[in-house]
JSON list of C-alpha atoms in Angstrom, two decimals:
[
{"chain": "A", "resi": 48, "resn": "MET", "atom": "CA", "xyz": [97.58, 72.06, -32.97]},
{"chain": "A", "resi": 49, "resn": "ASP", "atom": "CA", "xyz": [99.59, 74.94, -34.48]},
{"chain": "A", "resi": 50, "resn": "TYR", "atom": "CA", "xyz": [102.25, 74.39, -31.83]},
{"chain": "A", "resi": 51, "resn": "ILE", "atom": "CA", "xyz": [102.72, 70.78, -32.97]},
{"chain": "A", "resi": 52, "resn": "ILE", "atom": "CA", "xyz": [103.00, 71.81, -36.61]},
{"chain": "A", "resi": 53, "resn": "GLU", "atom": "CA", "xyz": [105.54, 74.54, -35.74]},
{"chain": "A", "resi": 54, "resn": "PHE", "atom": "CA", "xyz": [107.51, 72.05, -33.63]},
{"chain": "A", "resi": 55, "resn": "ILE", "atom": "CA", "xyz": [107.68, 69.59, -36.54]},
{"chain": "A", "resi": 56, "resn": "LYS", "atom": "CA", "xyz": [108.68, 72.38, -38.96]},
{"chain": "A", "resi": 57, "resn": "GLY", "atom": "CA", "xyz": [111.42, 73.47, -36.55]},
{"chain": "A", "resi": 58, "resn": "SER", "atom": "CA", "xyz": [112.68, 69.92, -36.00]},
{"chain": "A", "resi": 59, "resn": "PHE", "atom": "CA", "xyz": [112.76, 69.09, -39.70]},
{"chain": "A", "resi": 60, "resn": "PRO", "atom": "CA", "xyz": [113.77, 72.08, -41.81]},
{"chain": "A", "resi": 61, "resn": "ASN", "atom": "CA", "xyz": [113.43, 70.00, -44.97]},
{"chain": "A", "resi": 62, "resn": "THR", "atom": "CA", "xyz": [109.74, 69.59, -45.91]},
{"chain": "A", "resi": 63, "resn": "THR", "atom": "CA", "xyz": [110.24, 66.10, -47.32]},
{"chain": "A", "resi": 64, "resn": "GLU", "atom": "CA", "xyz": [111.76, 64.88, -44.05]},
{"chain": "A", "resi": 65, "resn": "ALA", "atom": "CA", "xyz": [108.93, 66.47, -42.08]},
{"chain": "A", "resi": 66, "resn": "ILE", "atom": "CA", "xyz": [106.28, 64.81, -44.24]},
{"chain": "A", "resi": 67, "resn": "LEU", "atom": "CA", "xyz": [108.00, 61.42, -43.91]},
{"chain": "A", "resi": 68, "resn": "ALA", "atom": "CA", "xyz": [108.28, 61.84, -40.14]},
{"chain": "A", "resi": 69, "resn": "VAL", "atom": "CA", "xyz": [104.61, 62.76, -39.81]},
{"chain": "A", "resi": 70, "resn": "VAL", "atom": "CA", "xyz": [103.52, 59.85, -42.01]},
{"chain": "A", "resi": 71, "resn": "PHE", "atom": "CA", "xyz": [105.72, 57.48, -40.02]},
{"chain": "A", "resi": 72, "resn": "LEU", "atom": "CA", "xyz": [104.35, 58.72, -36.69]},
{"chain": "A", "resi": 73, "resn": "ILE", "atom": "CA", "xyz": [100.77, 58.44, -37.92]},
{"chain": "A", "resi": 74, "resn": "LEU", "atom": "CA", "xyz": [101.45, 54.92, -39.19]},
{"chain": "A", "resi": 75, "resn": "VAL", "atom": "CA", "xyz": [103.00, 53.86, -35.86]},
{"chain": "A", "resi": 76, "resn": "ALA", "atom": "CA", "xyz": [100.10, 55.35, -33.89]},
{"chain": "A", "resi": 77, "resn": "TRP", "atom": "CA", "xyz": [97.55, 53.64, -36.15]},
{"chain": "A", "resi": 78, "resn": "MET", "atom": "CA", "xyz": [99.32, 50.27, -35.90]},
{"chain": "A", "resi": 79, "resn": "TYR", "atom": "CA", "xyz": [99.48, 50.58, -32.10]},
{"chain": "A", "resi": 80, "resn": "LYS", "atom": "CA", "xyz": [95.76, 51.36, -31.96]},
{"chain": "A", "resi": 81, "resn": "GLU", "atom": "CA", "xyz": [94.85, 48.40, -34.19]},
{"chain": "A", "resi": 82, "resn": "LEU", "atom": "CA", "xyz": [97.08, 45.94, -32.33]},
{"chain": "A", "resi": 83, "resn": "ARG", "atom": "CA", "xyz": [95.75, 47.10, -28.98]},
{"chain": "A", "resi": 84, "resn": "ALA", "atom": "CA", "xyz": [92.14, 46.78, -30.15]},
{"chain": "A", "resi": 85, "resn": "SER", "atom": "CA", "xyz": [92.84, 43.29, -31.48]},
{"chain": "A", "resi": 86, "resn": "TYR", "atom": "CA", "xyz": [94.50, 42.25, -28.22]},
{"chain": "A", "resi": 87, "resn": "ILE", "atom": "CA", "xyz": [91.61, 43.58, -26.14]},
{"chain": "A", "resi": 88, "resn": "GLU", "atom": "CA", "xyz": [89.04, 41.84, -28.34]},
{"chain": "A", "resi": 89, "resn": "ASN", "atom": "CA", "xyz": [90.89, 38.52, -28.12]},
{"chain": "A", "resi": 90, "resn": "ASN", "atom": "CA", "xyz": [91.16, 38.84, -24.35]},
{"chain": "A", "resi": 91, "resn": "LYS", "atom": "CA", "xyz": [87.47, 39.65, -24.08]},
{"chain": "A", "resi": 92, "resn": "SER", "atom": "CA", "xyz": [86.56, 36.64, -26.22]},
{"chain": "A", "resi": 93, "resn": "ASP", "atom": "CA", "xyz": [88.76, 34.34, -24.12]},
{"chain": "A", "resi": 94, "resn": "GLN", "atom": "CA", "xyz": [87.21, 35.63, -20.90]},
{"chain": "A", "resi": 95, "resn": "GLN", "atom": "CA", "xyz": [83.69, 35.11, -22.23]},
{"chain": "A", "resi": 96, "resn": "ARG", "atom": "CA", "xyz": [84.53, 31.51, -23.16]},
{"chain": "A", "resi": 97, "resn": "LEU", "atom": "CA", "xyz": [86.09, 30.99, -19.74]},
{"chain": "A", "resi": 98, "resn": "ASP", "atom": "CA", "xyz": [82.98, 32.38, -18.04]},
{"chain": "A", "resi": 99, "resn": "LYS", "atom": "CA", "xyz": [80.75, 30.07, -20.08]},
{"chain": "A", "resi": 100, "resn": "ALA", "atom": "CA", "xyz": [82.92, 27.08, -19.15]},
{"chain": "A", "resi": 101, "resn": "LEU", "atom": "CA", "xyz": [82.78, 27.98, -15.46]},
{"chain": "A", "resi": 102, "resn": "ASP", "atom": "CA", "xyz": [79.02, 28.36, -15.63]},
{"chain": "A", "resi": 103, "resn": "SER", "atom": "CA", "xyz": [78.64, 25.04, -17.42]},
{"chain": "A", "resi": 104, "resn": "TYR", "atom": "CA", "xyz": [80.97, 23.22, -15.00]},
{"chain": "A", "resi": 105, "resn": "SER", "atom": "CA", "xyz": [79.24, 24.61, -11.93]},
{"chain": "A", "resi": 106, "resn": "GLU", "atom": "CA", "xyz": [75.84, 23.44, -13.23]},
{"chain": "A", "resi": 107, "resn": "LEU", "atom": "CA", "xyz": [77.34, 20.03, -13.96]},
{"chain": "A", "resi": 108, "resn": "ASP", "atom": "CA", "xyz": [78.89, 19.83, -10.50]},
{"chain": "A", "resi": 109, "resn": "LEU", "atom": "CA", "xyz": [75.53, 20.60, -8.90]},
{"chain": "A", "resi": 110, "resn": "GLU", "atom": "CA", "xyz": [73.73, 18.03, -11.04]},
{"chain": "A", "resi": 111, "resn": "ILE", "atom": "CA", "xyz": [76.27, 15.32, -10.13]},
{"chain": "A", "resi": 112, "resn": "TYR", "atom": "CA", "xyz": [75.90, 16.22, -6.46]},
{"chain": "A", "resi": 113, "resn": "LYS", "atom": "CA", "xyz": [72.11, 15.96, -6.74]},
{"chain": "A", "resi": 114, "resn": "TYR", "atom": "CA", "xyz": [72.40, 12.55, -8.44]},
{"chain": "A", "resi": 115, "resn": "ILE", "atom": "CA", "xyz": [74.74, 11.22, -5.76]},
{"chain": "A", "resi": 116, "resn": "GLN", "atom": "CA", "xyz": [72.26, 12.42, -3.12]},
{"chain": "A", "resi": 117, "resn": "ASP", "atom": "CA", "xyz": [69.41, 10.68, -5.04]},
{"chain": "A", "resi": 118, "resn": "LYS", "atom": "CA", "xyz": [67.76, 14.03, -5.83]},
{"chain": "A", "resi": 119, "resn": "SER", "atom": "CA", "xyz": [68.20, 13.76, -9.60]},
{"chain": "A", "resi": 120, "resn": "ASP", "atom": "CA", "xyz": [68.26, 11.13, -12.31]},
{"chain": "A", "resi": 121, "resn": "LEU", "atom": "CA", "xyz": [71.08, 9.98, -14.56]},
{"chain": "A", "resi": 122, "resn": "PHE", "atom": "CA", "xyz": [69.47, 11.54, -17.63]},
{"chain": "A", "resi": 123, "resn": "SER", "atom": "CA", "xyz": [69.80, 15.02, -16.10]},
{"chain": "A", "resi": 124, "resn": "VAL", "atom": "CA", "xyz": [73.48, 14.40, -15.35]},
{"chain": "A", "resi": 125, "resn": "ILE", "atom": "CA", "xyz": [74.14, 13.15, -18.89]},
{"chain": "A", "resi": 126, "resn": "GLU", "atom": "CA", "xyz": [72.28, 16.17, -20.27]},
{"chain": "A", "resi": 127, "resn": "LYS", "atom": "CA", "xyz": [74.47, 18.58, -18.26]},
{"chain": "A", "resi": 128, "resn": "VAL", "atom": "CA", "xyz": [77.63, 16.73, -19.32]},
{"chain": "A", "resi": 129, "resn": "SER", "atom": "CA", "xyz": [76.58, 16.90, -22.97]},
{"chain": "A", "resi": 130, "resn": "LYS", "atom": "CA", "xyz": [76.21, 20.68, -22.65]},
{"chain": "A", "resi": 131, "resn": "SER", "atom": "CA", "xyz": [79.70, 20.86, -21.12]},
{"chain": "A", "resi": 132, "resn": "VAL", "atom": "CA", "xyz": [81.42, 18.60, -23.67]},
{"chain": "A", "resi": 133, "resn": "VAL", "atom": "CA", "xyz": [82.78, 21.52, -25.71]},
{"chain": "A", "resi": 134, "resn": "PHE", "atom": "CA", "xyz": [84.74, 22.70, -22.65]},
{"chain": "A", "resi": 135, "resn": "LEU", "atom": "CA", "xyz": [85.83, 19.34, -21.17]},
{"chain": "A", "resi": 136, "resn": "PRO", "atom": "CA", "xyz": [89.49, 18.32, -21.36]},
{"chain": "A", "resi": 137, "resn": "THR", "atom": "CA", "xyz": [90.30, 15.00, -23.02]},
{"chain": "A", "resi": 138, "resn": "ASP", "atom": "CA", "xyz": [90.82, 13.04, -19.80]},
{"chain": "A", "resi": 139, "resn": "LEU", "atom": "CA", "xyz": [87.37, 14.01, -18.51]},
{"chain": "A", "resi": 140, "resn": "LEU", "atom": "CA", "xyz": [85.83, 13.16, -21.89]},
{"chain": "A", "resi": 141, "resn": "LYS", "atom": "CA", "xyz": [87.33, 9.68, -21.67]},
{"chain": "A", "resi": 142, "resn": "GLN", "atom": "CA", "xyz": [86.01, 9.32, -18.13]},
{"chain": "A", "resi": 143, "resn": "TYR", "atom": "CA", "xyz": [82.58, 10.47, -19.29]},
{"chain": "A", "resi": 144, "resn": "ASP", "atom": "CA", "xyz": [82.60, 7.92, -22.10]},
{"chain": "A", "resi": 145, "resn": "TYR", "atom": "CA", "xyz": [83.47, 5.22, -19.57]},
{"chain": "A", "resi": 146, "resn": "LEU", "atom": "CA", "xyz": [80.75, 6.19, -17.10]},
{"chain": "A", "resi": 147, "resn": "LYS", "atom": "CA", "xyz": [78.06, 6.08, -19.80]},
{"chain": "A", "resi": 148, "resn": "ARG", "atom": "CA", "xyz": [78.73, 2.35, -20.18]},
{"chain": "A", "resi": 149, "resn": "ILE", "atom": "CA", "xyz": [78.43, 1.49, -16.46]},
{"chain": "A", "resi": 150, "resn": "GLU", "atom": "CA", "xyz": [75.34, -0.52, -15.53]},
{"chain": "A", "resi": 151, "resn": "ASN", "atom": "CA", "xyz": [75.80, -0.89, -11.75]},
{"chain": "A", "resi": 152, "resn": "ASP", "atom": "CA", "xyz": [74.36, 2.09, -9.84]},
{"chain": "A", "resi": 153, "resn": "ASN", "atom": "CA", "xyz": [76.88, 1.94, -6.97]},
{"chain": "A", "resi": 154, "resn": "GLU", "atom": "CA", "xyz": [79.84, 1.77, -9.36]},
{"chain": "A", "resi": 155, "resn": "LEU", "atom": "CA", "xyz": [78.32, 4.62, -11.37]},
{"chain": "A", "resi": 156, "resn": "LYS", "atom": "CA", "xyz": [78.12, 6.82, -8.28]},
{"chain": "A", "resi": 157, "resn": "GLU", "atom": "CA", "xyz": [81.77, 6.11, -7.44]},
{"chain": "A", "resi": 158, "resn": "VAL", "atom": "CA", "xyz": [82.91, 6.94, -10.96]},
{"chain": "A", "resi": 159, "resn": "LEU", "atom": "CA", "xyz": [80.73, 10.07, -10.90]},
{"chain": "A", "resi": 160, "resn": "LYS", "atom": "CA", "xyz": [82.43, 11.15, -7.67]},
{"chain": "A", "resi": 161, "resn": "GLU", "atom": "CA", "xyz": [85.81, 10.83, -9.40]},
{"chain": "A", "resi": 162, "resn": "PHE", "atom": "CA", "xyz": [84.42, 12.69, -12.41]},
{"chain": "A", "resi": 163, "resn": "GLN", "atom": "CA", "xyz": [83.12, 15.41, -10.09]},
{"chain": "A", "resi": 164, "resn": "GLN", "atom": "CA", "xyz": [86.59, 15.78, -8.56]},
{"chain": "A", "resi": 165, "resn": "GLY", "atom": "CA", "xyz": [87.98, 16.29, -12.07]},
{"chain": "A", "resi": 166, "resn": "ILE", "atom": "CA", "xyz": [85.31, 18.93, -12.73]},
{"chain": "A", "resi": 167, "resn": "LEU", "atom": "CA", "xyz": [86.18, 20.71, -9.47]},
{"chain": "A", "resi": 168, "resn": "LYS", "atom": "CA", "xyz": [89.89, 20.73, -10.41]},
{"chain": "A", "resi": 169, "resn": "GLU", "atom": "CA", "xyz": [88.96, 22.17, -13.79]},
{"chain": "A", "resi": 170, "resn": "ILE", "atom": "CA", "xyz": [86.82, 24.85, -12.10]},
{"chain": "A", "resi": 171, "resn": "SER", "atom": "CA", "xyz": [89.77, 25.79, -9.88]},
{"chain": "A", "resi": 172, "resn": "ARG", "atom": "CA", "xyz": [92.13, 25.92, -12.86]},
{"chain": "A", "resi": 173, "resn": "LEU", "atom": "CA", "xyz": [89.77, 28.15, -14.84]},
{"chain": "A", "resi": 174, "resn": "LYS", "atom": "CA", "xyz": [88.98, 30.34, -11.85]},
{"chain": "A", "resi": 175, "resn": "PHE", "atom": "CA", "xyz": [92.72, 31.00, -11.51]},
{"chain": "A", "resi": 176, "resn": "LYS", "atom": "CA", "xyz": [92.77, 32.25, -15.12]},
{"chain": "A", "resi": 177, "resn": "GLN", "atom": "CA", "xyz": [89.73, 34.47, -14.66]},
{"chain": "A", "resi": 178, "resn": "VAL", "atom": "CA", "xyz": [90.72, 38.14, -14.82]},
{"chain": "A", "resi": 179, "resn": "ASP", "atom": "CA", "xyz": [87.67, 39.85, -13.39]},
{"chain": "A", "resi": 180, "resn": "THR", "atom": "CA", "xyz": [86.76, 37.71, -10.41]},
{"chain": "A", "resi": 181, "resn": "ILE", "atom": "CA", "xyz": [84.14, 39.20, -8.12]},
{"chain": "A", "resi": 182, "resn": "VAL", "atom": "CA", "xyz": [85.95, 38.47, -4.86]},
{"chain": "A", "resi": 183, "resn": "SER", "atom": "CA", "xyz": [89.70, 38.03, -4.54]},
{"chain": "A", "resi": 184, "resn": "LYS", "atom": "CA", "xyz": [91.58, 36.11, -1.84]},
{"chain": "A", "resi": 185, "resn": "ASN", "atom": "CA", "xyz": [92.18, 39.23, 0.25]},
{"chain": "A", "resi": 186, "resn": "GLU", "atom": "CA", "xyz": [88.61, 40.49, 0.11]},
{"chain": "A", "resi": 187, "resn": "SER", "atom": "CA", "xyz": [85.60, 39.12, 1.93]},
{"chain": "A", "resi": 188, "resn": "VAL", "atom": "CA", "xyz": [81.95, 39.33, 1.07]},
{"chain": "A", "resi": 189, "resn": "LYS", "atom": "CA", "xyz": [80.15, 41.70, 3.42]}
]
């Protein structure tokens, strides 16, 4: 620590200049630390929201698949969609609103298949944005 103080004294023979330089350097270091912490916190928050959306979409995808295979009822599908509504893009929300009004079971299954394709596209889009994926393209699960 004494070396740093001696270096500053040698670089700035005038005490006022040395004090201003030290204050400026401390201010810059503090601002960098605060901005970096804010950036990391925002990134972490975004990743947590992305993970929640992926989890919600994957549950919804499974529930739609089970309904199409006659292993689940429509209420369960609607329940999963309602839990995913906060993450759904506008086009899928409109499609969801439309499918709630369908009476015919065969037509409902067809529209649900289209809806499921939209969910799968959204999963792919979000997975691409995910920073800490477990397995990358070049790795394989052993």
